[in-house]
Amino acid sequence: MINIFGQTLPEMTEMLMEWGFPKFRGKQLADWMYGRSVTDFSVMNNLPLKMREKLAAECVIDRALRVDQMDSSDGRTSKFLLNFSDGVGVETVLMRQPYGNSICVSSQAGCNMGCAFCASTLHGMVRNLTAGEMLAQTYYINDLLKQEGAKVDTIVIMGSGEPLTNYDNVLKYMRLMHEDYCLGMGYRNITLSTSGIVPNIYRLAEEGLPINLSISLHAPEDALRSELMPINRKYPMAEVVKAGAAYGNLTHRRVTYEYILIDGVNDNIKQAEELTDLLKGQLASVNLIPINPVVERNWNRPSLKRIGSFEKYLMQHNITVTVRREMGNDIQAACGQLRNRHIEEN
Ligand code: SAH
């Protein structure tokens, strides 16, 4: 069986034409599948019966199944554990923000980056997700919101996984979402977050898609960054920041550097100073993220006072800085924690 969820209109049209159906049937199929979110060929009543039968015999529209859900006490954040047909599960998060509905999509099942603070990587990586599987996460939540007369407004590819080591699938997913026959999502409403896969940052810059790029930095010097993020041994910090600068120059889009704040580890004023030196003059901003404590590690969030001092130092030295607003802490919204619970229970 061919899973057509995740195929582009040209791909579907080509298949249908090979079967002897006219070109316009492709658009009709896309309208049902992407426009109306229908998964059952038999209800696609403007398609000839023969075509519906052929589709049912050869294809499936494989979406995602909800296995578990957690809602924050304020009801604004919901985290879903979604399974694909091979039983592999991923987390997708819905955040109802004042500026719209934002979702956090996973790009891999698990992760093999090995970041010391991250729950997603504790069980390693199972596999890359296909474009269809990333799209299925998006449609799952978009369908939910549709019932309330709402939709997914912004997307962050910031769930489990390293999107730039699953480059082709992630690019296909972003392009597909943007298509009018799909979600018509503006590229400016999409953010991709990477741990710093340098060659693919350059490659992404060349694609000419006006998406937002976030780079996980988390430390202002190599020794500490390597300790927190082993990928730094392959792509050292200076090269990551150089790639970020090139991305900004080429796309004229401001790059965001994510910086987790861990009490006593990377939150000293001296480190704020080093961070300032590193990013001075770049079209960049810093997003400070007080760490979500992970039970497996003994790291905590700094006090509000320390967070404030770090932020203030950057601000006073002309670095654009924001502090991430807490959402869904009471539902373990830190990447991978819901999935881990299920893996460990089974
Ligand atoms: N691999 C990509 C995208 C997934 S991680 C990347 O590294 O950017 C998305 C973001 O969540 C990253 O900035 C990551 O560092 C952060 N993150 C992971 N674990 C966290 C934790 N326990 N607390 C706060 N942020 C965390």
Short mmCIF file of C-alpha atoms and ligand atoms in Angstrom, two decimals:
data_model
loop_
_atom_site.label_atom_id
_atom_site.label_comp_id
_atom_site.label_asym_id
_atom_site.label_seq_id
_atom_site.Cartn_x
_atom_site.Cartn_y
_atom_site.Cartn_z
CA MET A 1 0.00 0.00 0.00
CA ILE A 2 1.19 3.49 -0.84
CA ASN A 3 0.62 6.12 1.83
CA ILE A 4 -0.32 9.25 -0.11
CA PHE A 5 -0.56 11.53 2.93
CA GLY A 6 2.54 13.66 2.52
CA GLN A 7 2.62 13.49 -1.28
CA THR A 8 2.66 16.70 -3.26
CA LEU A 9 0.01 17.50 -5.84
CA PRO A 10 2.41 16.75 -8.74
CA GLU A 11 3.28 13.39 -7.18
CA MET A 12 -0.35 12.39 -6.82
CA THR A 13 -1.26 13.69 -10.25
CA GLU A 14 1.52 11.68 -11.84
CA MET A 15 0.31 8.49 -10.19
CA LEU A 16 -3.29 9.09 -11.23
CA MET A 17 -2.26 9.87 -14.80
CA GLU A 18 -0.22 6.67 -14.93
CA TRP A 19 -3.42 4.89 -13.99
CA GLY A 20 -5.12 6.63 -16.92
CA PHE A 21 -7.08 9.31 -15.09
CA PRO A 22 -7.07 12.94 -16.28
CA LYS A 23 -4.82 15.53 -14.69
CA PHE A 24 -7.56 17.47 -12.88
CA ARG A 25 -8.34 14.44 -10.71
CA GLY A 26 -5.14 15.10 -8.78
CA LYS A 27 -6.39 18.46 -7.60
CA GLN A 28 -9.69 16.91 -6.53
CA LEU A 29 -7.91 14.26 -4.52
CA ALA A 30 -5.74 16.91 -2.85
CA ASP A 31 -8.85 18.92 -2.00
CA TRP A 32 -10.38 15.97 -0.19
CA MET A 33 -7.24 14.84 1.57
CA TYR A 34 -5.60 18.17 2.46
CA GLY A 35 -8.44 20.64 2.04
CA ARG A 36 -11.16 18.72 3.85
CA SER A 37 -9.01 16.33 5.86
CA VAL A 38 -10.89 13.28 4.57
CA THR A 39 -9.12 9.92 4.95
CA ASP A 40 -11.73 7.60 3.44
CA PHE A 41 -11.68 7.33 -0.36
CA SER A 42 -15.28 6.06 -0.50
CA VAL A 43 -16.72 9.43 0.57
CA MET A 44 -14.88 11.36 -2.17
CA ASN A 45 -18.07 11.57 -4.18
CA ASN A 46 -16.92 13.71 -7.08
CA LEU A 47 -14.34 11.10 -8.05
CA PRO A 48 -15.46 8.32 -10.39
CA LEU A 49 -16.18 5.03 -8.66
CA LYS A 50 -13.42 3.29 -10.60
CA MET A 51 -10.88 5.77 -9.32
CA ARG A 52 -12.07 5.44 -5.74
CA GLU A 53 -11.82 1.66 -5.98
CA LYS A 54 -8.34 1.82 -7.46
CA LEU A 55 -7.24 4.24 -4.74
CA ALA A 56 -8.69 2.03 -2.00
CA ALA A 57 -6.92 -1.00 -3.47
CA GLU A 58 -3.52 0.64 -3.84
CA CYS A 59 -3.33 3.50 -1.34
CA VAL A 60 -3.99 4.59 2.19
CA ILE A 61 -4.21 8.02 3.77
CA ASP A 62 -2.18 7.30 6.84
CA ARG A 63 -2.50 9.92 9.54
CA ALA A 64 -1.63 9.77 13.25
CA LEU A 65 -3.42 8.19 16.18
CA ARG A 66 -3.65 9.85 19.57
CA VAL A 67 -2.29 7.56 22.29
CA ASP A 68 -2.16 9.98 25.18
CA GLN A 69 -2.78 13.61 26.00
CA MET A 70 -1.90 15.93 28.84
CA ASP A 71 -3.43 19.35 29.39
CA SER A 72 -1.87 22.06 31.51
CA SER A 73 -3.96 23.23 34.44
CA ASP A 74 -4.73 26.53 32.72
CA GLY A 75 -5.92 24.61 29.64
CA ARG A 76 -3.68 26.59 27.32
CA THR A 77 -1.08 23.93 26.57
CA SER A 78 -1.83 20.41 25.43
CA LYS A 79 0.69 17.77 24.71
CA PHE A 80 -0.18 14.80 22.53
CA LEU A 81 1.54 11.48 22.11
CA LEU A 82 0.75 10.47 18.53
CA ASN A 83 1.48 7.09 17.01
CA PHE A 84 2.10 6.20 13.39
CA SER A 85 1.08 2.92 11.80
CA ASP A 86 4.35 1.16 12.67
CA GLY A 87 3.71 1.89 16.35
CA VAL A 88 6.36 4.58 16.61
CA GLY A 89 5.22 7.51 18.74
CA VAL A 90 6.12 11.19 18.84
CA GLU A 91 5.12 14.20 20.87
CA THR A 92 3.36 17.22 19.46
CA VAL A 93 2.44 20.23 21.57
CA LEU A 94 -0.29 22.83 21.14
CA MET A 95 0.26 26.19 22.81
CA ARG A 96 -2.59 28.64 22.78
CA GLN A 97 -0.69 31.91 22.78
CA PRO A 98 -2.11 35.41 22.86
CA TYR A 99 -0.98 35.85 19.25
CA GLY A 100 -2.49 32.60 18.01
CA ASN A 101 -2.23 28.85 18.13
CA SER A 102 1.32 27.63 17.97
CA ILE A 103 2.35 24.02 17.62
CA CYS A 104 5.62 22.28 18.28
CA VAL A 105 6.30 19.46 15.83
CA SER A 106 8.77 16.58 16.18
CA SER A 107 11.05 15.83 13.25
CA GLN A 108 12.41 12.48 14.46
CA ALA A 109 11.22 9.75 16.81
CA GLY A 110 13.70 10.23 19.62
CA CYS A 111 17.01 11.92 18.89
CA ASN A 112 20.68 10.99 18.73
CA MET A 113 22.23 14.39 19.40
CA GLY A 114 22.85 13.43 23.02
CA CYS A 115 22.36 16.88 24.56
CA ALA A 116 22.95 16.53 28.28
CA PHE A 117 19.87 18.49 29.35
CA CYS A 118 17.34 17.00 26.96
CA ALA A 119 14.85 14.21 27.63
CA SER A 120 14.27 13.45 23.94
CA THR A 121 17.66 11.90 23.50
CA LEU A 122 17.63 9.54 26.49
CA HIS A 123 16.43 6.55 24.46
CA GLY A 124 18.35 7.44 21.30
CA MET A 125 16.78 7.85 17.89
CA VAL A 126 14.33 5.36 16.43
CA ARG A 127 14.03 6.89 12.97
CA ASN A 128 13.50 9.99 10.89
CA LEU A 129 9.94 11.10 10.34
CA THR A 130 8.63 11.47 6.82
CA ALA A 131 7.12 14.69 5.52
CA GLY A 132 3.72 13.00 5.80
CA GLU A 133 4.29 12.19 9.46
CA MET A 134 5.22 15.78 10.29
CA LEU A 135 2.20 16.91 8.32
CA ALA A 136 0.03 14.36 10.16
CA GLN A 137 1.03 15.96 13.49
CA THR A 138 0.04 19.32 12.09
CA TYR A 139 -3.28 18.07 10.71
CA TYR A 140 -4.12 16.27 13.93
CA ILE A 141 -4.06 19.55 15.83
CA ASN A 142 -5.48 21.65 13.00
CA ASP A 143 -8.52 19.35 12.87
CA LEU A 144 -9.00 19.73 16.62
CA LEU A 145 -8.83 23.51 16.35
CA LYS A 146 -11.19 23.51 13.37
CA GLN A 147 -13.93 22.29 15.68
CA GLU A 148 -13.49 25.52 17.65
CA GLY A 149 -13.42 27.63 14.50
CA ALA A 150 -9.65 28.08 14.86
CA LYS A 151 -6.53 26.79 13.13
CA VAL A 152 -2.82 26.33 13.55
CA ASP A 153 -1.28 29.79 13.16
CA THR A 154 2.41 29.23 13.77
CA ILE A 155 4.64 26.17 13.71
CA VAL A 156 7.89 25.55 15.46
CA ILE A 157 9.92 22.53 14.39
CA MET A 158 11.31 22.27 17.87
CA GLY A 159 9.96 19.00 19.14
CA SER A 160 12.06 15.87 19.41
CA GLY A 161 14.75 15.34 16.84
CA GLU A 162 17.30 17.31 14.86
CA PRO A 163 15.51 18.65 11.76
CA LEU A 164 18.70 19.40 9.83
CA THR A 165 19.79 15.75 9.95
CA ASN A 166 16.42 14.89 8.37
CA TYR A 167 16.83 17.62 5.80
CA ASP A 168 14.89 16.42 2.75
CA ASN A 169 11.82 15.31 4.68
CA VAL A 170 11.73 18.54 6.70
CA LEU A 171 12.08 20.68 3.57
CA LYS A 172 9.33 18.75 1.84
CA TYR A 173 7.11 19.17 4.91
CA MET A 174 7.62 22.94 5.04
CA ARG A 175 7.03 23.34 1.30
CA LEU A 176 3.92 21.17 1.44
CA MET A 177 2.40 23.13 4.33
CA HIS A 178 2.93 26.31 2.37
CA GLU A 179 0.98 25.09 -0.68
CA ASP A 180 -2.48 26.55 -1.18
CA TYR A 181 -3.98 23.10 -1.65
CA CYS A 182 -2.55 22.13 1.75
CA LEU A 183 -2.51 24.53 4.74
CA GLY A 184 -1.42 27.68 2.94
CA MET A 185 0.97 28.33 5.81
CA GLY A 186 3.17 31.39 5.42
CA TYR A 187 6.89 30.64 5.66
CA ARG A 188 7.22 33.51 8.11
CA ASN A 189 5.01 31.55 10.48
CA ILE A 190 7.39 28.61 10.51
CA THR A 191 10.43 28.35 12.78
CA LEU A 192 13.06 25.65 12.51
CA SER A 193 15.36 25.00 15.45
CA THR A 194 18.72 23.30 15.03
CA SER A 195 21.55 22.20 17.30
CA GLY A 196 23.92 23.59 14.67
CA ILE A 197 24.41 21.22 11.74
CA VAL A 198 26.67 23.70 9.95
CA PRO A 199 26.65 22.48 6.30
CA ASN A 200 22.87 22.26 6.33
CA ILE A 201 22.49 25.76 7.76
CA TYR A 202 24.26 27.01 4.60
CA ARG A 203 22.13 24.74 2.47
CA LEU A 204 18.96 26.02 4.10
CA ALA A 205 20.04 29.62 3.53
CA GLU A 206 20.28 28.85 -0.20
CA GLU A 207 16.72 27.50 -0.38
CA GLY A 208 15.33 31.02 -0.25
CA LEU A 209 12.47 30.18 2.13
CA PRO A 210 11.70 33.08 4.48
CA ILE A 211 11.32 30.84 7.54
CA ASN A 212 12.72 31.73 10.96
CA LEU A 213 15.89 29.98 12.02
CA SER A 214 16.70 29.27 15.65
CA ILE A 215 20.06 27.92 16.69
CA SER A 216 20.56 26.18 20.03
CA LEU A 217 23.69 27.66 21.52
CA HIS A 218 23.39 27.18 25.30
CA ALA A 219 27.01 28.08 26.07
CA PRO A 220 29.34 30.89 25.03
CA GLU A 221 32.52 28.81 24.73
CA ASP A 222 33.50 25.46 23.26
CA ALA A 223 34.44 23.46 26.35
CA LEU A 224 31.10 23.97 28.05
CA ARG A 225 29.13 23.72 24.81
CA SER A 226 30.76 20.36 24.02
CA GLU A 227 29.83 19.15 27.46
CA LEU A 228 26.20 20.19 27.04
CA MET A 229 25.91 19.43 23.33
CA PRO A 230 28.26 16.70 22.00
CA ILE A 231 27.53 17.86 18.42
CA ASN A 232 29.80 20.82 19.23
CA ARG A 233 32.79 18.49 18.80
CA LYS A 234 31.81 18.01 15.19
CA TYR A 235 30.60 21.54 14.50
CA PRO A 236 32.37 23.91 16.91
CA MET A 237 30.69 27.01 18.18
CA ALA A 238 32.59 29.53 16.06
CA GLU A 239 31.55 27.72 12.89
CA VAL A 240 27.96 27.53 14.04
CA VAL A 241 27.86 31.26 14.74
CA LYS A 242 29.57 31.97 11.42
CA ALA A 243 26.92 29.91 9.64
CA GLY A 244 24.23 31.80 11.57
CA ALA A 245 25.71 35.11 10.45
CA ALA A 246 25.81 33.91 6.85
CA TYR A 247 22.20 32.81 7.13
CA GLY A 248 21.24 36.28 8.37
CA ASN A 249 23.19 38.02 5.62
CA LEU A 250 21.79 35.86 2.88
CA THR A 251 18.15 35.79 3.97
CA HIS A 252 17.97 39.15 5.78
CA ARG A 253 16.15 37.30 8.54
CA ARG A 254 17.15 37.67 12.14
CA VAL A 255 18.54 34.45 13.57
CA THR A 256 17.50 33.54 17.11
CA TYR A 257 20.04 31.93 19.40
CA GLU A 258 18.44 29.79 22.04
CA TYR A 259 20.23 29.79 25.34
CA ILE A 260 18.99 27.51 28.12
CA LEU A 261 19.74 28.93 31.53
CA ILE A 262 21.03 26.32 33.99
CA ASP A 263 21.71 27.45 37.52
CA GLY A 264 25.44 27.79 38.19
CA VAL A 265 26.39 26.19 34.86
CA ASN A 266 25.99 28.82 32.13
CA ASP A 267 24.26 31.74 33.81
CA ASN A 268 27.16 33.81 35.19
CA ILE A 269 27.66 37.42 34.16
CA LYS A 270 31.03 36.46 32.70
CA GLN A 271 29.17 34.11 30.37
CA ALA A 272 26.73 36.86 29.45
CA GLU A 273 29.79 38.91 28.55
CA GLU A 274 31.22 36.14 26.37
CA LEU A 275 27.86 35.68 24.69
CA THR A 276 27.71 39.39 23.94
CA ASP A 277 31.16 39.32 22.34
CA LEU A 278 30.18 36.33 20.27
CA LEU A 279 27.06 37.88 18.78
CA LYS A 280 27.97 41.56 18.63
CA GLY A 281 27.03 43.16 15.32
CA GLN A 282 25.05 40.17 14.07
CA LEU A 283 21.47 40.25 12.84
CA ALA A 284 20.56 38.04 15.77
CA SER A 285 18.57 37.83 18.95
CA VAL A 286 18.89 35.69 22.04
CA ASN A 287 16.05 33.70 23.54
CA LEU A 288 16.79 32.80 27.14
CA ILE A 289 15.07 29.59 28.22
CA PRO A 290 15.06 28.78 31.93
CA ILE A 291 15.73 25.04 31.83
CA ASN A 292 12.92 22.59 32.31
CA PRO A 293 14.44 20.40 34.99
CA VAL A 294 14.84 16.84 33.75
CA VAL A 295 14.61 14.29 36.55
CA GLU A 296 17.46 12.23 35.09
CA ARG A 297 19.90 15.15 35.52
CA ASN A 298 20.55 17.33 38.50
CA TRP A 299 20.17 20.72 36.85
CA ASN A 300 17.90 23.48 37.95
CA ARG A 301 16.50 26.74 36.80
CA PRO A 302 18.31 29.86 38.08
CA SER A 303 16.49 32.23 40.42
CA LEU A 304 14.43 34.99 38.81
CA LYS A 305 17.06 37.41 40.02
CA ARG A 306 19.86 35.60 38.19
CA ILE A 307 17.76 35.27 35.05
CA GLY A 308 17.02 39.00 35.27
CA SER A 309 20.70 39.94 35.64
CA PHE A 310 21.72 37.83 32.66
CA GLU A 311 18.97 39.35 30.54
CA LYS A 312 19.83 42.86 31.67
CA TYR A 313 23.50 42.46 30.79
CA LEU A 314 22.65 41.46 27.22
CA MET A 315 20.10 44.25 26.88
CA GLN A 316 22.51 46.88 28.11
CA HIS A 317 25.02 45.69 25.54
CA ASN A 318 22.60 46.01 22.63
CA ILE A 319 21.78 42.36 22.18
CA THR A 320 18.10 41.82 21.43
CA VAL A 321 16.93 39.43 24.11
CA THR A 322 13.71 37.72 25.20
CA VAL A 323 13.01 35.32 28.04
CA ARG A 324 10.79 32.39 27.13
CA ARG A 325 7.43 32.49 28.78
CA GLU A 326 6.70 29.35 30.73
CA MET A 327 3.99 27.19 29.31
CA GLY A 328 2.83 23.79 30.31
CA ASN A 329 5.41 23.08 32.95
CA ASP A 330 2.89 21.12 34.93
CA ILE A 331 2.48 18.71 31.99
CA GLN A 332 6.17 18.04 31.47
CA ALA A 333 6.25 20.03 28.27
CA ALA A 334 10.01 19.60 28.07
CA CYS A 335 10.75 17.58 24.97
CA GLY A 336 10.36 13.87 25.17
CA GLN A 337 9.12 13.42 28.71
CA LEU A 338 5.64 12.09 27.89
CA ARG A 339 7.05 9.73 25.27
CA ASN A 340 9.71 8.47 27.68
CA ARG A 341 7.08 7.63 30.25
CA HIS A 342 5.30 5.43 27.72
CA ILE A 343 8.52 3.77 26.56
CA GLU A 344 9.52 3.04 30.13
CA GLU A 345 6.07 1.71 31.07
CA ASN A 346 6.05 -0.77 28.21
N1 SAH B 1 17.42 19.55 17.76
C1 SAH B 1 16.88 20.87 17.62
C2 SAH B 1 15.39 20.99 17.87
C3 SAH B 1 14.82 20.23 19.04
S1 SAH B 1 15.23 20.83 20.65
C4 SAH B 1 17.67 21.85 18.50
O1 SAH B 1 18.57 21.41 19.20
O2 SAH B 1 17.42 23.04 18.45
C5 SAH B 1 14.34 22.34 20.77
C6 SAH B 1 14.83 23.26 21.86
O3 SAH B 1 14.48 22.78 23.15
C7 SAH B 1 16.33 23.41 21.84
O4 SAH B 1 16.73 24.74 21.99
C8 SAH B 1 16.70 22.58 23.03
O5 SAH B 1 17.96 22.93 23.48
C9 SAH B 1 15.58 22.89 24.00
N2 SAH B 1 15.52 22.00 25.15
C10 SAH B 1 15.79 20.69 25.20
N3 SAH B 1 15.68 20.22 26.46
C11 SAH B 1 15.32 21.26 27.24
C12 SAH B 1 15.08 21.44 28.63
N4 SAH B 1 15.16 20.43 29.48
N5 SAH B 1 14.73 22.67 29.06
C13 SAH B 1 14.63 23.71 28.20
N6 SAH B 1 14.85 23.61 26.89
C14 SAH B 1 15.20 22.41 26.40
#
